[in-house]
mmCIF file of C-alpha atoms in Angstrom:
data_model
loop_
_atom_site.group_PDB
_atom_site.id
_atom_site.type_symbol
_atom_site.label_atom_id
_atom_site.label_comp_id
_atom_site.label_asym_id
_atom_site.label_seq_id
_atom_site.Cartn_x
_atom_site.Cartn_y
_atom_site.Cartn_z
ATOM 1 C CA MET E 183 0.078 0.059 0.017
ATOM 2 C CA ALA E 184 3.022 2.306 -0.284
ATOM 3 C CA THR E 185 1.806 3.815 -3.544
ATOM 4 C CA ALA E 186 1.363 7.527 -4.038
ATOM 5 C CA THR E 187 -2.102 7.082 -5.183
ATOM 6 C CA LEU E 188 -5.109 4.896 -4.032
ATOM 7 C CA ASP E 189 -8.454 4.523 -5.813
ATOM 8 C CA GLU E 190 -11.679 5.036 -3.952
ATOM 9 C CA THR E 191 -12.193 1.381 -3.083
ATOM 10 C CA GLN E 192 -8.649 1.100 -1.811
ATOM 11 C CA LEU E 193 -9.017 4.088 0.391
ATOM 12 C CA GLN E 194 -12.366 2.810 1.973
ATOM 13 C CA ASP E 195 -10.939 -0.726 2.486
ATOM 14 C CA ALA E 196 -7.622 0.375 3.897
ATOM 15 C CA THR E 197 -6.697 0.049 7.529
ATOM 16 C CA THR E 198 -5.649 3.120 9.499
ATOM 17 C CA ALA E 199 -2.101 1.805 9.454
ATOM 18 C CA GLU E 200 -2.204 1.450 5.671
ATOM 19 C CA LEU E 201 -3.583 4.831 5.289
ATOM 20 C CA VAL E 202 -0.915 6.367 7.428
ATOM 21 C CA LEU E 203 1.818 4.590 5.554
ATOM 22 C CA ALA E 204 0.345 5.838 2.280
ATOM 23 C CA ALA E 205 -0.013 9.427 3.648
ATOM 24 C CA GLN E 206 3.597 9.330 4.819
ATOM 25 C CA ASP E 207 4.479 8.329 1.372
ATOM 26 C CA GLY E 208 2.740 11.406 0.075
ATOM 27 C CA CYS E 209 -0.699 10.159 -0.888
ATOM 28 C CA ARG E 210 -3.050 13.148 -0.198
ATOM 29 C CA ASP E 211 -6.118 11.069 -0.646
ATOM 30 C CA SER E 212 -5.152 8.669 2.074
ATOM 31 C CA TYR E 213 -4.671 11.565 4.448
ATOM 32 C CA GLY E 214 -8.168 12.804 3.532
ATOM 33 C CA GLU E 215 -9.579 9.551 4.251
ATOM 34 C CA LEU E 216 -7.997 9.707 7.663
ATOM 35 C CA ALA E 217 -9.381 13.122 8.213
ATOM 36 C CA ASP E 218 -12.838 11.830 7.364
ATOM 37 C CA ARG E 219 -12.496 8.836 9.587
ATOM 38 C CA PHE E 220 -11.152 10.617 12.691
ATOM 39 C CA GLY E 221 -12.542 14.086 12.176
ATOM 40 C CA ARG E 222 -15.644 13.509 14.355
ATOM 41 C CA MET E 223 -13.406 12.089 17.209
ATOM 42 C CA ILE E 224 -11.077 15.005 17.105
ATOM 43 C CA TYR E 225 -14.025 17.432 17.099
ATOM 44 C CA ALA E 226 -15.589 15.562 20.060
ATOM 45 C CA VAL E 227 -12.375 15.799 22.011
ATOM 46 C CA CYS E 228 -12.032 19.452 21.426
ATOM 47 C CA ARG E 229 -15.630 20.091 22.245
ATOM 48 C CA GLN E 230 -15.559 18.240 25.557
ATOM 49 C CA ARG E 231 -12.455 20.337 26.640
ATOM 50 C CA LEU E 232 -13.575 23.686 25.246
ATOM 51 C CA ARG E 233 -17.428 23.521 25.654
ATOM 52 C CA ASP E 234 -17.842 25.815 22.714
ATOM 53 C CA ASP E 235 -18.902 24.503 19.214
ATOM 54 C CA SER E 236 -17.185 27.138 17.019
ATOM 55 C CA GLU E 237 -13.866 27.035 19.073
ATOM 56 C CA ALA E 238 -13.986 23.268 18.923
ATOM 57 C CA GLN E 239 -14.415 23.331 15.151
ATOM 58 C CA GLU E 240 -11.419 25.842 14.742
ATOM 59 C CA VAL E 241 -9.218 23.608 16.980
ATOM 60 C CA ALA E 242 -10.203 20.441 15.238
ATOM 61 C CA GLN E 243 -8.988 22.072 11.897
ATOM 62 C CA GLU E 244 -5.780 23.091 13.580
ATOM 63 C CA VAL E 245 -5.344 19.453 14.890
ATOM 64 C CA LEU E 246 -5.848 18.076 11.373
ATOM 65 C CA ILE E 247 -3.214 20.573 9.922
ATOM 66 C CA LYS E 248 -0.771 19.774 12.783
ATOM 67 C CA ALA E 249 -1.169 16.097 12.343
ATOM 68 C CA LEU E 250 -0.477 16.396 8.670
ATOM 69 C CA GLU E 251 2.638 18.548 9.222
ATOM 70 C CA LYS E 252 3.871 16.041 11.927
ATOM 71 C CA LEU E 253 2.731 12.685 10.373
ATOM 72 C CA HIS E 254 6.335 11.693 9.345
ATOM 73 C CA GLN E 255 7.139 11.686 13.105
ATOM 74 C CA LEU E 256 4.657 8.910 13.706
ATOM 75 C CA LYS E 257 6.643 5.732 14.177
ATOM 76 C CA GLU E 258 3.647 3.417 14.714
ATOM 77 C CA PRO E 259 1.115 3.904 12.151
ATOM 78 C CA ALA E 260 -1.560 1.672 13.920
ATOM 79 C CA ALA E 261 -1.350 4.134 16.882
ATOM 80 C CA PHE E 262 -2.668 7.011 14.662
ATOM 81 C CA ALA E 263 -5.961 7.353 16.601
ATOM 82 C CA GLY E 264 -4.282 7.772 20.019
ATOM 83 C CA TRP E 265 -1.609 10.086 18.553
ATOM 84 C CA VAL E 266 -4.057 12.407 16.912
ATOM 85 C CA ARG E 267 -6.160 12.255 19.935
ATOM 86 C CA SER E 268 -3.215 13.414 22.071
ATOM 87 C CA ILE E 269 -2.734 16.350 19.660
ATOM 88 C CA ALA E 270 -6.462 17.304 20.082
ATOM 89 C CA VAL E 271 -6.085 17.262 23.869
ATOM 90 C CA ARG E 272 -2.940 19.445 23.822
ATOM 91 C CA GLN E 273 -4.339 21.991 21.229
ATOM 92 C CA SER E 274 -7.561 22.207 23.316
ATOM 93 C CA ILE E 275 -5.759 22.802 26.555
ATOM 94 C CA ASN E 276 -3.533 25.489 24.849
ATOM 95 C CA ARG E 277 -6.694 27.212 23.392
ATOM 96 C CA GLY E 278 -8.449 27.016 26.802
ATOM 97 C CA THR E 279 -5.521 28.691 28.685
ATOM 98 C CA ARG E 280 -5.137 31.421 26.176
ATOM 99 C CA ARG E 281 -8.660 32.460 25.738
ATOM 100 C CA PRO E 282 -10.169 35.203 28.035
ATOM 101 C CA PRO E 283 -12.868 34.145 30.502
ATOM 102 C CA GLY E 284 -16.319 33.972 28.894
ATOM 103 C CA ILE E 285 -18.946 36.542 29.677
ATOM 104 C CA SER E 286 -22.364 35.390 30.602
ATOM 105 C CA VAL E 287 -25.144 36.676 28.406
ATOM 106 C CA GLU E 288 -28.130 34.954 29.874
ATOM 107 C CA PRO E 289 -31.410 36.810 29.859
ATOM 108 C CA GLN E 290 -31.211 37.424 33.666
ATOM 109 C CA THR E 291 -27.735 38.908 33.394
ATOM 110 C CA LEU E 292 -28.887 41.190 30.505
ATOM 111 C CA GLU E 293 -31.918 42.343 32.566
ATOM 112 C CA CYS E 294 -29.603 43.119 35.485
ATOM 113 C CA LEU E 295 -27.494 45.303 33.250
ATOM 114 C CA GLN E 296 -30.367 47.076 31.765
ATOM 115 C CA GLU E 297 -31.953 47.808 35.121
ATOM 116 C CA GLY E 298 -28.632 49.356 36.384
ATOM 117 C CA GLY E 299 -27.801 46.543 38.736
ATOM 118 C CA GLY E 300 -29.847 44.599 41.306
ATOM 119 C CA SER E 301 -31.632 45.801 44.369
ATOM 120 C CA PRO E 302 -29.944 48.152 46.941
ATOM 121 C CA TYR E 303 -29.537 45.278 49.221
ATOM 122 C CA GLU E 304 -27.772 43.219 46.531
ATOM 123 C CA SER E 305 -25.533 46.133 45.973
ATOM 124 C CA VAL E 306 -24.582 46.410 49.639
ATOM 125 C CA VAL E 307 -23.876 42.662 49.805
ATOM 126 C CA ALA E 308 -21.713 42.894 46.652
ATOM 127 C CA ASP E 309 -19.813 45.914 48.144
ATOM 128 C CA GLU E 310 -19.330 44.044 51.404
ATOM 129 C CA ARG E 311 -17.973 41.022 49.672
ATOM 130 C CA ALA E 312 -15.635 43.116 47.626
ATOM 131 C CA ASP E 313 -14.406 44.804 50.819
ATOM 132 C CA HIS E 314 -13.790 41.407 52.436
ATOM 133 C CA LEU E 315 -12.083 40.169 49.225
ATOM 134 C CA HIS E 316 -9.698 43.283 49.225
ATOM 135 C CA ALA E 317 -9.057 42.980 53.009
ATOM 136 C CA GLY E 318 -8.204 39.268 52.472
ATOM 137 C CA LEU E 319 -5.808 40.201 49.581
ATOM 138 C CA HIS E 320 -4.015 42.716 51.622
ATOM 139 C CA ARG E 321 -3.477 40.287 54.413
ATOM 140 C CA LEU E 322 -1.624 37.996 51.980
ATOM 141 C CA GLY E 323 2.045 37.979 51.211
ATOM 142 C CA GLN E 324 3.155 40.109 48.189
ATOM 143 C CA LEU E 325 3.716 37.049 45.900
ATOM 144 C CA ASP E 326 0.419 35.526 46.612
ATOM 145 C CA ARG E 327 -1.387 38.903 46.204
ATOM 146 C CA THR E 328 0.317 39.768 42.861
ATOM 147 C CA THR E 329 -0.288 36.228 41.597
ATOM 148 C CA LEU E 330 -4.061 36.490 42.265
ATOM 149 C CA VAL E 331 -4.387 39.975 41.161
ATOM 150 C CA ALA E 332 -2.647 39.269 37.927
ATOM 151 C CA PHE E 333 -4.800 36.241 37.124
ATOM 152 C CA TYR E 334 -8.268 37.173 38.411
ATOM 153 C CA LEU E 335 -8.341 41.058 38.339
ATOM 154 C CA GLN E 336 -6.077 41.792 35.360
ATOM 155 C CA GLY E 337 -7.043 38.786 33.392
ATOM 156 C CA GLN E 338 -3.535 37.662 32.418
ATOM 157 C CA SER E 339 -3.077 34.231 30.971
ATOM 158 C CA LEU E 340 -0.805 31.648 32.562
ATOM 159 C CA ALA E 341 1.727 32.204 29.739
ATOM 160 C CA GLU E 342 1.695 35.937 30.222
ATOM 161 C CA MET E 343 2.100 35.419 33.892
ATOM 162 C CA SER E 344 4.939 33.001 33.319
ATOM 163 C CA ASP E 345 6.782 35.853 31.387
ATOM 164 C CA ASP E 346 5.913 38.514 33.889
ATOM 165 C CA PHE E 347 6.979 36.479 36.966
ATOM 166 C CA ASP E 348 9.926 34.804 35.100
ATOM 167 C CA ALA E 349 8.617 31.342 36.148
ATOM 168 C CA PRO E 350 7.528 28.136 34.421
ATOM 169 C CA VAL E 351 3.685 27.847 33.872
ATOM 170 C CA GLY E 352 3.681 24.783 36.252
ATOM 171 C CA THR E 353 4.989 27.084 38.964
ATOM 172 C CA ILE E 354 2.428 29.744 38.319
ATOM 173 C CA LYS E 355 -0.317 27.087 38.485
ATOM 174 C CA ARG E 356 1.067 25.996 41.856
ATOM 175 C CA ARG E 357 1.288 29.517 43.112
ATOM 176 C CA LEU E 358 -2.384 30.252 42.051
ATOM 177 C CA HIS E 359 -3.367 27.154 43.849
ATOM 178 C CA VAL E 360 -1.605 27.898 47.067
ATOM 179 C CA ALA E 361 -2.631 31.664 46.879
ATOM 180 C CA ARG E 362 -6.339 30.667 46.584
ATOM 181 C CA LYS E 363 -6.067 28.418 49.613
ATOM 182 C CA ARG E 364 -4.345 31.076 51.715
ATOM 183 C CA LEU E 365 -7.056 33.671 50.456
ATOM 184 C CA ALA E 366 -9.753 31.269 51.526
ATOM 185 C CA LYS E 367 -8.154 31.110 55.035
ATOM 186 C CA GLU E 368 -8.006 34.780 55.366
ATOM 187 C CA LEU E 369 -11.573 35.202 54.232
ATOM 188 C CA GLU E 370 -12.757 32.663 56.712
ATOM 189 C CA PHE E 371 -10.802 34.477 59.484
ATOM 190 C CA LEU E 372 -12.382 37.793 58.369
ATOM 191 C CA ALA E 373 -15.807 36.368 58.363
ATOM 192 C CA VAL E 374 -15.547 35.316 62.159
#
């Protein structure tokens, strides 16, 4: 099956490994068949991670392109399904960490915005929560406070924070985790 072209019947009857080998030898039709066979699975993986149809479609297309570019690196053709799935997972995670947080546009949210906010009571409660949060932040150490402020208030991505703090993304994730726990303890202390 290492020919540069395959007819329609050969494409449909070929195993995944045969299609991969043919695609590695330059058969575009065999890669098209792989994309047809695994496109839905790739989309499903992306959709599950991103929870957004249009982003999942975009990332699925990016995965197919990346898989085509890197196909020569695949040493075990029969492992194509798992290999392309891992690409889909990584691409989805990358997209998820780079996108800004979503904004809710549910009808209740829009009504609240149109009415200029909630009731006076809700406004007082929100102000009190904000005051507690800021008091808790000020009780934290400098590193914890700047980490939380950068991520939650300034909306920086993990990659941006990694550059700003001159630390790996894994370290930033750990700092966020620890800082959130410390802030929760401070907020418990302030609530008493």
